[in-house]
């Protein structure tokens, strides 16, 4: 057993329901971890008195937070970050898809996988729902690297059979065959799970989406992820392609792909009926603020989602997003709601921490295991220790309250401030 002494902050509650009362804080806290699971939590004085023989790791020079949970990020796109100045479909054609084609080379895919996983760890991300590569060989390489990394990864081969470069297309029959092999080899292996992943219904025919539905039934606890309603031109094209579809989400729903195990990225331009359907099915949206801004996709209507009961977490969307840090995504989410004025939903720092941690764990069905630092949960944690003499160190020293300290963290923290990362009690940084 190990006793960690630290300022501890997490959100065991839901700030969209509980307000700032969702935040739990111990300014001189003690977390006792046994076999990777949190066995006791409270004041350091109280926990140490009950367990006087345990080794103590002193983390008081920073703040201990739950591990970050990224609900939408692309493995093949790390080298495509900062392709600025283009809307979605142009960016895909000129930046993302040419780079994704290069992962047909296994050695190239292995190098990219290493860079990608290092980027997640460096940003304090311990759990991620990952959009994979179009090639099964590249996914074999990725899953092997992800297993070695110790991260909690849910990912899948990206499936398309129309509308993209020819080298990125496969038939529904091949998609099923390759997907089943990947599921058998990797789903449930260590901290890995599989997600059925059509790129978007713009590049997936009805037959491909039927194959996705069949693949989703291969085994239990399979996840589903795709994109929707990111760009107005994309939305119009999807409605044109799917005759009789009521809206973008219906292109998935009519194939049985909208469930509580579904996570859809973006949803910047939803219809009210789509929000109602998301709420009814308990599907989740991955809000990707820096990507939405970089591609000019629009300002995310968070208020409408919350008012309709649609559930939202955060994603970095690397490489249209501008980096792996969910602190930056949280800050950008705050900015977007400010810019929307009365149509926006004002966010405070407690919302931002929740969106980066527990909301993502809930979206991925992992809330009983991770997402906060409650007793009984696995010790997935990030130690944020600002560089000595940095602006973040200065403002944290003068923070007026725990909520004020969180505000300063989201305003200023970056991967350079992540000193240590644990997954299931294992140090991975």
GROMACS .gro file of C-alpha atoms in nm:
model
  429
    1UNK     CA    1   0.000   0.000   0.000
    2UNK     CA    2   0.106   0.358  -0.063
    3UNK     CA    3  -0.023   0.675   0.102
    4UNK     CA    4  -0.022   0.986  -0.118
    5UNK     CA    5  -0.022   1.325   0.052
    6UNK     CA    6  -0.151   1.604  -0.170
    7UNK     CA    7  -0.401   1.874  -0.244
    8UNK     CA    8  -0.672   1.656  -0.401
    9UNK     CA    9  -0.949   1.782  -0.631
   10UNK     CA   10  -1.209   1.586  -0.824
   11UNK     CA   11  -1.577   1.592  -0.919
   12UNK     CA   12  -1.763   1.294  -0.776
   13UNK     CA   13  -2.080   1.496  -0.840
   14UNK     CA   14  -2.223   1.643  -1.160
   15UNK     CA   15  -2.188   2.024  -1.172
   16UNK     CA   16  -2.464   2.052  -1.431
   17UNK     CA   17  -2.690   1.922  -1.155
   18UNK     CA   18  -2.504   1.998  -0.831
   19UNK     CA   19  -2.321   2.323  -0.916
   20UNK     CA   20  -1.992   2.383  -0.736
   21UNK     CA   21  -2.106   2.127  -0.479
   22UNK     CA   22  -1.990   1.864  -0.729
   23UNK     CA   23  -1.629   1.947  -0.638
   24UNK     CA   24  -1.452   1.753  -0.365
   25UNK     CA   25  -1.132   1.899  -0.218
   26UNK     CA   26  -0.882   1.809   0.052
   27UNK     CA   27  -0.622   2.082   0.088
   28UNK     CA   28  -0.394   1.844   0.279
   29UNK     CA   29  -0.541   1.516   0.170
   30UNK     CA   30  -0.444   1.154   0.205
   31UNK     CA   31  -0.516   0.883  -0.052
   32UNK     CA   32  -0.430   0.528   0.044
   33UNK     CA   33  -0.382   0.304  -0.261
   34UNK     CA   34  -0.381  -0.074  -0.231
   35UNK     CA   35  -0.312  -0.288  -0.539
   36UNK     CA   36  -0.399   0.003  -0.766
   37UNK     CA   37  -0.734   0.078  -0.597
   38UNK     CA   38  -0.810   0.370  -0.364
   39UNK     CA   39  -0.864   0.214  -0.022
   40UNK     CA   40  -0.906   0.527   0.191
   41UNK     CA   41  -0.941   0.901   0.140
   42UNK     CA   42  -0.963   1.193   0.376
   43UNK     CA   43  -0.738   1.438   0.549
   44UNK     CA   44  -0.376   1.329   0.558
   45UNK     CA   45  -0.382   1.347   0.935
   46UNK     CA   46  -0.681   1.115   0.954
   47UNK     CA   47  -0.570   0.859   0.694
   48UNK     CA   48  -0.210   0.847   0.819
   49UNK     CA   49  -0.329   0.798   1.178
   50UNK     CA   50  -0.532   0.497   1.067
   51UNK     CA   51  -0.242   0.359   0.860
   52UNK     CA   52   0.077   0.471   1.036
   53UNK     CA   53   0.306   0.209   0.882
   54UNK     CA   54   0.247   0.292   0.517
   55UNK     CA   55   0.501   0.456   0.286
   56UNK     CA   56   0.414   0.820   0.216
   57UNK     CA   57   0.467   0.994  -0.117
   58UNK     CA   58   0.458   1.369  -0.065
   59UNK     CA   59   0.291   1.554  -0.354
   60UNK     CA   60   0.219   1.881  -0.176
   61UNK     CA   61   0.420   2.081  -0.430
   62UNK     CA   62   0.131   2.053  -0.675
   63UNK     CA   63  -0.229   1.935  -0.717
   64UNK     CA   64  -0.349   1.577  -0.756
   65UNK     CA   65  -0.632   1.537  -1.009
   66UNK     CA   66  -0.806   1.240  -1.170
   67UNK     CA   67  -0.654   1.122  -1.496
   68UNK     CA   68  -0.789   1.304  -1.801
   69UNK     CA   69  -1.037   1.121  -2.026
   70UNK     CA   70  -1.030   1.211  -2.398
   71UNK     CA   71  -1.344   1.094  -2.579
   72UNK     CA   72  -1.233   1.179  -2.932
   73UNK     CA   73  -0.877   1.174  -3.069
   74UNK     CA   74  -0.723   1.042  -3.395
   75UNK     CA   75  -0.418   0.817  -3.376
   76UNK     CA   76  -0.302   0.873  -3.739
   77UNK     CA   77  -0.324   1.252  -3.726
   78UNK     CA   78  -0.060   1.364  -3.475
   79UNK     CA   79   0.170   1.480  -3.758
   80UNK     CA   80  -0.119   1.671  -3.918
   81UNK     CA   81  -0.171   1.907  -3.622
   82UNK     CA   82  -0.184   2.279  -3.718
   83UNK     CA   83  -0.320   2.246  -4.070
   84UNK     CA   84  -0.491   2.581  -4.025
   85UNK     CA   85  -0.700   2.797  -4.254
   86UNK     CA   86  -0.933   2.533  -4.403
   87UNK     CA   87  -1.285   2.407  -4.334
   88UNK     CA   88  -1.343   2.040  -4.256
   89UNK     CA   89  -1.371   1.879  -4.599
   90UNK     CA   90  -1.077   2.075  -4.744
   91UNK     CA   91  -0.867   1.993  -4.438
   92UNK     CA   92  -0.945   1.624  -4.473
   93UNK     CA   93  -0.847   1.622  -4.840
   94UNK     CA   94  -0.527   1.823  -4.804
   95UNK     CA   95  -0.398   1.737  -4.455
   96UNK     CA   96  -0.558   1.444  -4.275
   97UNK     CA   97  -0.626   1.183  -4.541
   98UNK     CA   98  -0.285   1.195  -4.715
   99UNK     CA   99  -0.124   1.146  -4.373
  100UNK     CA  100  -0.361   0.862  -4.285
  101UNK     CA  101  -0.269   0.686  -4.611
  102UNK     CA  102   0.093   0.668  -4.498
  103UNK     CA  103  -0.002   0.429  -4.217
  104UNK     CA  104  -0.026   0.149  -4.473
  105UNK     CA  105   0.348   0.121  -4.402
  106UNK     CA  106   0.379  -0.071  -4.074
  107UNK     CA  107   0.706   0.094  -3.975
  108UNK     CA  108   0.552   0.436  -4.029
  109UNK     CA  109   0.243   0.332  -3.830
  110UNK     CA  110   0.460   0.210  -3.544
  111UNK     CA  111   0.647   0.541  -3.524
  112UNK     CA  112   0.320   0.736  -3.528
  113UNK     CA  113   0.169   0.511  -3.260
  114UNK     CA  114   0.465   0.577  -3.033
  115UNK     CA  115   0.440   0.954  -3.085
  116UNK     CA  116   0.065   0.951  -3.032
  117UNK     CA  117   0.067   0.753  -2.707
  118UNK     CA  118   0.352   0.964  -2.572
  119UNK     CA  119   0.143   1.272  -2.650
  120UNK     CA  120  -0.151   1.138  -2.449
  121UNK     CA  121   0.065   1.051  -2.149
  122UNK     CA  122   0.247   1.383  -2.164
  123UNK     CA  123  -0.086   1.567  -2.145
  124UNK     CA  124  -0.206   1.366  -1.845
  125UNK     CA  125  -0.459   1.165  -2.045
  126UNK     CA  126  -0.502   0.821  -1.889
  127UNK     CA  127  -0.810   0.705  -2.084
  128UNK     CA  128  -0.900   0.772  -2.447
  129UNK     CA  129  -1.154   0.675  -2.712
  130UNK     CA  130  -0.928   0.667  -3.016
  131UNK     CA  131  -1.019   0.694  -3.382
  132UNK     CA  132  -0.783   0.443  -3.536
  133UNK     CA  133  -0.629   0.386  -3.878
  134UNK     CA  134  -0.800   0.263  -4.193
  135UNK     CA  135  -0.557  -0.031  -4.210
  136UNK     CA  136  -0.588  -0.344  -3.996
  137UNK     CA  137  -0.209  -0.380  -3.994
  138UNK     CA  138  -0.172  -0.031  -3.848
  139UNK     CA  139  -0.430  -0.118  -3.581
  140UNK     CA  140  -0.236  -0.431  -3.482
  141UNK     CA  141   0.070  -0.210  -3.436
  142UNK     CA  142  -0.132   0.047  -3.242
  143UNK     CA  143  -0.299  -0.197  -3.003
  144UNK     CA  144   0.035  -0.362  -2.926
  145UNK     CA  145   0.189  -0.023  -2.847
  146UNK     CA  146  -0.116   0.083  -2.644
  147UNK     CA  147  -0.096  -0.232  -2.434
  148UNK     CA  148   0.271  -0.162  -2.357
  149UNK     CA  149   0.191   0.200  -2.265
  150UNK     CA  150  -0.042   0.103  -1.979
  151UNK     CA  151  -0.312   0.348  -2.088
  152UNK     CA  152  -0.684   0.269  -2.096
  153UNK     CA  153  -0.759   0.271  -2.468
  154UNK     CA  154  -1.080   0.202  -2.658
  155UNK     CA  155  -1.015   0.209  -3.033
  156UNK     CA  156  -1.104   0.054  -3.365
  157UNK     CA  157  -1.020   0.033  -3.732
  158UNK     CA  158  -1.175   0.321  -3.929
  159UNK     CA  159  -1.424   0.199  -4.190
  160UNK     CA  160  -1.519   0.368  -4.516
  161UNK     CA  161  -1.636   0.239  -4.852
  162UNK     CA  162  -1.704   0.560  -5.046
  163UNK     CA  163  -1.614   0.925  -5.083
  164UNK     CA  164  -1.248   0.905  -4.975
  165UNK     CA  165  -0.915   0.831  -5.143
  166UNK     CA  166  -0.929   0.480  -5.297
  167UNK     CA  167  -0.649   0.347  -5.076
  168UNK     CA  168  -0.859   0.419  -4.764
  169UNK     CA  169  -1.166   0.225  -4.880
  170UNK     CA  170  -1.259  -0.135  -4.804
  171UNK     CA  171  -1.572  -0.340  -4.865
  172UNK     CA  172  -1.820  -0.417  -4.589
  173UNK     CA  173  -1.719  -0.784  -4.614
  174UNK     CA  174  -1.352  -0.703  -4.553
  175UNK     CA  175  -1.450  -0.464  -4.273
  176UNK     CA  176  -1.632  -0.747  -4.096
  177UNK     CA  177  -1.353  -0.998  -4.148
  178UNK     CA  178  -1.072  -0.767  -4.033
  179UNK     CA  179  -1.279  -0.623  -3.750
  180UNK     CA  180  -1.360  -0.965  -3.606
  181UNK     CA  181  -0.993  -1.059  -3.601
  182UNK     CA  182  -0.901  -0.736  -3.424
  183UNK     CA  183  -1.181  -0.783  -3.171
  184UNK     CA  184  -1.075  -1.141  -3.098
  185UNK     CA  185  -0.711  -1.041  -3.053
  186UNK     CA  186  -0.744  -0.715  -2.860
  187UNK     CA  187  -1.087  -0.653  -2.705
  188UNK     CA  188  -1.053  -0.704  -2.330
  189UNK     CA  189  -0.677  -0.751  -2.349
  190UNK     CA  190  -0.541  -0.571  -2.042
  191UNK     CA  191  -0.682  -0.218  -2.047
  192UNK     CA  192  -0.785  -0.231  -2.414
  193UNK     CA  193  -1.133  -0.241  -2.567
  194UNK     CA  194  -1.263  -0.226  -2.923
  195UNK     CA  195  -1.484   0.043  -3.078
  196UNK     CA  196  -1.664   0.000  -3.409
  197UNK     CA  197  -1.560   0.311  -3.602
  198UNK     CA  198  -1.709   0.418  -3.936
  199UNK     CA  199  -1.541   0.745  -4.027
  200UNK     CA  200  -1.874   0.919  -4.080
  201UNK     CA  201  -2.187   0.831  -4.269
  202UNK     CA  202  -2.067   1.058  -4.550
  203UNK     CA  203  -1.806   0.788  -4.628
  204UNK     CA  204  -2.005   0.481  -4.516
  205UNK     CA  205  -2.279   0.328  -4.729
  206UNK     CA  206  -2.591   0.164  -4.591
  207UNK     CA  207  -2.417  -0.172  -4.641
  208UNK     CA  208  -2.112  -0.058  -4.445
  209UNK     CA  209  -2.330   0.066  -4.159
  210UNK     CA  210  -2.509  -0.271  -4.159
  211UNK     CA  211  -2.167  -0.435  -4.128
  212UNK     CA  212  -2.089  -0.202  -3.838
  213UNK     CA  213  -2.408  -0.310  -3.664
  214UNK     CA  214  -2.314  -0.675  -3.714
  215UNK     CA  215  -1.963  -0.617  -3.585
  216UNK     CA  216  -2.101  -0.436  -3.281
  217UNK     CA  217  -2.275  -0.758  -3.177
  218UNK     CA  218  -1.954  -0.963  -3.187
  219UNK     CA  219  -1.897  -0.950  -2.812
  220UNK     CA  220  -2.004  -0.764  -2.500
  221UNK     CA  221  -1.900  -0.412  -2.406
  222UNK     CA  222  -1.815  -0.311  -2.759
  223UNK     CA  223  -1.826   0.062  -2.817
  224UNK     CA  224  -1.932   0.264  -3.120
  225UNK     CA  225  -1.797   0.600  -3.233
  226UNK     CA  226  -1.820   0.826  -3.535
  227UNK     CA  227  -1.866   1.190  -3.638
  228UNK     CA  228  -2.178   1.394  -3.701
  229UNK     CA  229  -2.301   1.748  -3.759
  230UNK     CA  230  -1.953   1.897  -3.767
  231UNK     CA  231  -1.980   2.117  -4.077
  232UNK     CA  232  -2.289   2.251  -4.254
  233UNK     CA  233  -2.173   2.130  -4.599
  234UNK     CA  234  -2.106   1.784  -4.458
  235UNK     CA  235  -2.453   1.777  -4.299
  236UNK     CA  236  -2.624   1.867  -4.628
  237UNK     CA  237  -2.432   1.597  -4.816
  238UNK     CA  238  -2.526   1.328  -4.563
  239UNK     CA  239  -2.894   1.418  -4.583
  240UNK     CA  240  -2.869   1.396  -4.964
  241UNK     CA  241  -2.702   1.053  -4.951
  242UNK     CA  242  -2.945   0.890  -4.707
  243UNK     CA  243  -3.286   0.904  -4.870
  244UNK     CA  244  -3.559   0.930  -4.612
  245UNK     CA  245  -3.328   1.008  -4.322
  246UNK     CA  246  -3.485   1.259  -4.087
  247UNK     CA  247  -3.147   1.406  -3.992
  248UNK     CA  248  -2.777   1.318  -3.969
  249UNK     CA  249  -2.816   1.109  -3.652
  250UNK     CA  250  -3.088   0.906  -3.821
  251UNK     CA  251  -2.833   0.775  -4.072
  252UNK     CA  252  -2.683   0.584  -3.777
  253UNK     CA  253  -3.002   0.523  -3.578
  254UNK     CA  254  -3.178   0.337  -3.859
  255UNK     CA  255  -2.891   0.083  -3.844
  256UNK     CA  256  -2.909   0.035  -3.465
  257UNK     CA  257  -2.592   0.231  -3.398
  258UNK     CA  258  -2.723   0.491  -3.152
  259UNK     CA  259  -2.715   0.343  -2.801
  260UNK     CA  260  -2.574   0.415  -2.456
  261UNK     CA  261  -2.244   0.274  -2.588
  262UNK     CA  262  -2.223   0.529  -2.871
  263UNK     CA  263  -2.008   0.844  -2.872
  264UNK     CA  264  -2.047   1.094  -3.157
  265UNK     CA  265  -1.790   1.365  -3.211
  266UNK     CA  266  -1.884   1.731  -3.266
  267UNK     CA  267  -2.262   1.780  -3.313
  268UNK     CA  268  -2.210   2.151  -3.370
  269UNK     CA  269  -2.525   2.182  -3.585
  270UNK     CA  270  -2.793   1.956  -3.428
  271UNK     CA  271  -3.165   1.962  -3.485
  272UNK     CA  272  -3.387   1.951  -3.177
  273UNK     CA  273  -3.508   1.604  -3.278
  274UNK     CA  274  -3.148   1.481  -3.277
  275UNK     CA  275  -3.090   1.615  -2.927
  276UNK     CA  276  -3.407   1.445  -2.808
  277UNK     CA  277  -3.293   1.117  -2.965
  278UNK     CA  278  -2.951   1.144  -2.803
  279UNK     CA  279  -3.118   1.196  -2.466
  280UNK     CA  280  -3.360   0.906  -2.516
  281UNK     CA  281  -3.086   0.662  -2.619
  282UNK     CA  282  -2.831   0.790  -2.362
  283UNK     CA  283  -2.569   0.827  -2.635
  284UNK     CA  284  -2.289   1.078  -2.578
  285UNK     CA  285  -2.138   1.372  -2.763
  286UNK     CA  286  -1.764   1.442  -2.764
  287UNK     CA  287  -1.730   1.821  -2.776
  288UNK     CA  288  -1.401   1.919  -2.945
  289UNK     CA  289  -1.360   2.295  -2.897
  290UNK     CA  290  -1.016   2.368  -3.046
  291UNK     CA  291  -1.098   2.164  -3.356
  292UNK     CA  292  -1.433   2.341  -3.400
  293UNK     CA  293  -1.251   2.674  -3.379
  294UNK     CA  294  -0.953   2.581  -3.599
  295UNK     CA  295  -1.176   2.450  -3.880
  296UNK     CA  296  -1.435   2.724  -3.838
  297UNK     CA  297  -1.703   2.461  -3.779
  298UNK     CA  298  -1.904   2.673  -3.538
  299UNK     CA  299  -1.978   2.739  -3.170
  300UNK     CA  300  -2.101   2.431  -2.986
  301UNK     CA  301  -2.460   2.472  -2.853
  302UNK     CA  302  -2.400   2.330  -2.506
  303UNK     CA  303  -2.707   2.495  -2.354
  304UNK     CA  304  -2.934   2.320  -2.604
  305UNK     CA  305  -2.769   1.985  -2.532
  306UNK     CA  306  -2.813   2.023  -2.157
  307UNK     CA  307  -3.170   2.148  -2.185
  308UNK     CA  308  -3.264   1.847  -2.401
  309UNK     CA  309  -3.082   1.604  -2.169
  310UNK     CA  310  -2.809   1.514  -2.419
  311UNK     CA  311  -2.484   1.407  -2.252
  312UNK     CA  312  -2.152   1.577  -2.329
  313UNK     CA  313  -1.784   1.509  -2.258
  314UNK     CA  314  -1.465   1.654  -2.411
  315UNK     CA  315  -1.232   1.542  -2.688
  316UNK     CA  316  -0.908   1.689  -2.819
  317UNK     CA  317  -0.971   1.580  -3.181
  318UNK     CA  318  -0.600   1.571  -3.264
  319UNK     CA  319  -0.509   1.652  -3.541
  320UNK     CA  320  -0.777   1.912  -3.629
  321UNK     CA  321  -0.757   1.997  -3.260
  322UNK     CA  322  -0.447   2.187  -3.159
  323UNK     CA  323  -0.293   1.945  -2.908
  324UNK     CA  324  -0.359   1.669  -2.654
  325UNK     CA  325  -0.413   1.888  -2.347
  326UNK     CA  326  -0.766   1.868  -2.211
  327UNK     CA  327  -0.689   2.172  -1.997
  328UNK     CA  328  -0.673   2.367  -2.322
  329UNK     CA  329  -0.992   2.204  -2.449
  330UNK     CA  330  -1.169   2.297  -2.126
  331UNK     CA  331  -1.056   2.658  -2.155
  332UNK     CA  332  -1.168   2.674  -2.519
  333UNK     CA  333  -1.505   2.522  -2.423
  334UNK     CA  334  -1.542   2.803  -2.169
  335UNK     CA  335  -1.454   3.064  -2.433
  336UNK     CA  336  -1.708   2.924  -2.678
  337UNK     CA  337  -1.993   2.951  -2.431
  338UNK     CA  338  -1.889   3.307  -2.347
  339UNK     CA  339  -1.892   3.401  -2.716
  340UNK     CA  340  -2.244   3.263  -2.760
  341UNK     CA  341  -2.380   3.522  -2.517
  342UNK     CA  342  -2.734   3.446  -2.399
  343UNK     CA  343  -2.741   3.131  -2.616
  344UNK     CA  344  -2.435   2.995  -2.435
  345UNK     CA  345  -2.421   2.805  -2.108
  346UNK     CA  346  -2.180   2.976  -1.866
  347UNK     CA  347  -1.918   2.732  -1.741
  348UNK     CA  348  -1.717   2.751  -1.421
  349UNK     CA  349  -1.393   2.563  -1.340
  350UNK     CA  350  -1.584   2.278  -1.174
  351UNK     CA  351  -1.771   2.214  -1.501
  352UNK     CA  352  -1.440   2.206  -1.684
  353UNK     CA  353  -1.281   1.950  -1.451
  354UNK     CA  354  -1.592   1.732  -1.472
  355UNK     CA  355  -1.599   1.748  -1.853
  356UNK     CA  356  -1.231   1.644  -1.869
  357UNK     CA  357  -1.257   1.356  -1.624
  358UNK     CA  358  -1.576   1.204  -1.489
  359UNK     CA  359  -1.797   1.294  -1.786
  360UNK     CA  360  -1.557   1.111  -2.015
  361UNK     CA  361  -1.549   0.810  -1.784
  362UNK     CA  362  -1.928   0.802  -1.792
  363UNK     CA  363  -1.932   0.831  -2.171
  364UNK     CA  364  -1.703   0.527  -2.195
  365UNK     CA  365  -1.890   0.319  -1.939
  366UNK     CA  366  -1.596   0.335  -1.697
  367UNK     CA  367  -1.749   0.554  -1.426
  368UNK     CA  368  -1.756   0.270  -1.173
  369UNK     CA  369  -1.378   0.234  -1.211
  370UNK     CA  370  -1.226   0.574  -1.292
  371UNK     CA  371  -1.311   0.942  -1.346
  372UNK     CA  372  -1.270   1.063  -0.988
  373UNK     CA  373  -1.063   0.968  -0.684
  374UNK     CA  374  -1.333   0.808  -0.469
  375UNK     CA  375  -1.269   0.508  -0.247
  376UNK     CA  376  -1.309   0.188  -0.447
  377UNK     CA  377  -1.199   0.337  -0.777
  378UNK     CA  378  -0.874   0.261  -0.952
  379UNK     CA  379  -0.594   0.511  -0.898
  380UNK     CA  380  -0.585   0.689  -1.234
  381UNK     CA  381  -0.434   1.024  -1.145
  382UNK     CA  382  -0.229   1.319  -1.262
  383UNK     CA  383   0.007   1.521  -1.046
  384UNK     CA  384   0.015   1.877  -1.173
  385UNK     CA  385   0.331   2.046  -1.046
  386UNK     CA  386   0.392   2.388  -1.202
  387UNK     CA  387   0.744   2.473  -1.307
  388UNK     CA  388   0.915   2.673  -1.036
  389UNK     CA  389   0.898   3.043  -1.116
  390UNK     CA  390   0.627   2.997  -1.380
  391UNK     CA  391   0.319   3.216  -1.401
  392UNK     CA  392   0.104   2.917  -1.308
  393UNK     CA  393   0.312   2.858  -0.995
  394UNK     CA  394   0.273   3.224  -0.902
  395UNK     CA  395  -0.104   3.243  -0.945
  396UNK     CA  396  -0.167   2.910  -0.771
  397UNK     CA  397   0.029   3.033  -0.473
  398UNK     CA  398  -0.213   3.327  -0.449
  399UNK     CA  399  -0.538   3.143  -0.533
  400UNK     CA  400  -0.824   3.254  -0.313
  401UNK     CA  401  -1.012   2.924  -0.308
  402UNK     CA  402  -1.005   2.574  -0.462
  403UNK     CA  403  -1.237   2.689  -0.743
  404UNK     CA  404  -1.009   2.985  -0.808
  405UNK     CA  405  -0.711   2.746  -0.820
  406UNK     CA  406  -0.894   2.530  -1.077
  407UNK     CA  407  -0.966   2.839  -1.287
  408UNK     CA  408  -0.596   2.923  -1.290
  409UNK     CA  409  -0.507   2.564  -1.383
  410UNK     CA  410  -0.740   2.566  -1.682
  411UNK     CA  411  -0.621   2.910  -1.789
  412UNK     CA  412  -0.249   2.830  -1.774
  413UNK     CA  413  -0.165   2.461  -1.737
  414UNK     CA  414   0.002   2.273  -2.021
  415UNK     CA  415   0.176   1.935  -2.063
  416UNK     CA  416   0.499   2.078  -1.923
  417UNK     CA  417   0.323   2.104  -1.586
  418UNK     CA  418   0.235   1.733  -1.573
  419UNK     CA  419   0.491   1.580  -1.337
  420UNK     CA  420   0.352   1.228  -1.281
  421UNK     CA  421   0.079   1.006  -1.423
  422UNK     CA  422  -0.064   0.682  -1.280
  423UNK     CA  423  -0.304   0.431  -1.436
  424UNK     CA  424  -0.447   0.167  -1.206
  425UNK     CA  425  -0.181   0.264  -0.955
  426UNK     CA  426   0.099   0.201  -1.204
  427UNK     CA  427   0.328   0.501  -1.269
  428UNK     CA  428   0.348   0.557  -1.644
  429UNK     CA  429   0.526   0.892  -1.623
   0.00000   0.00000   0.00000
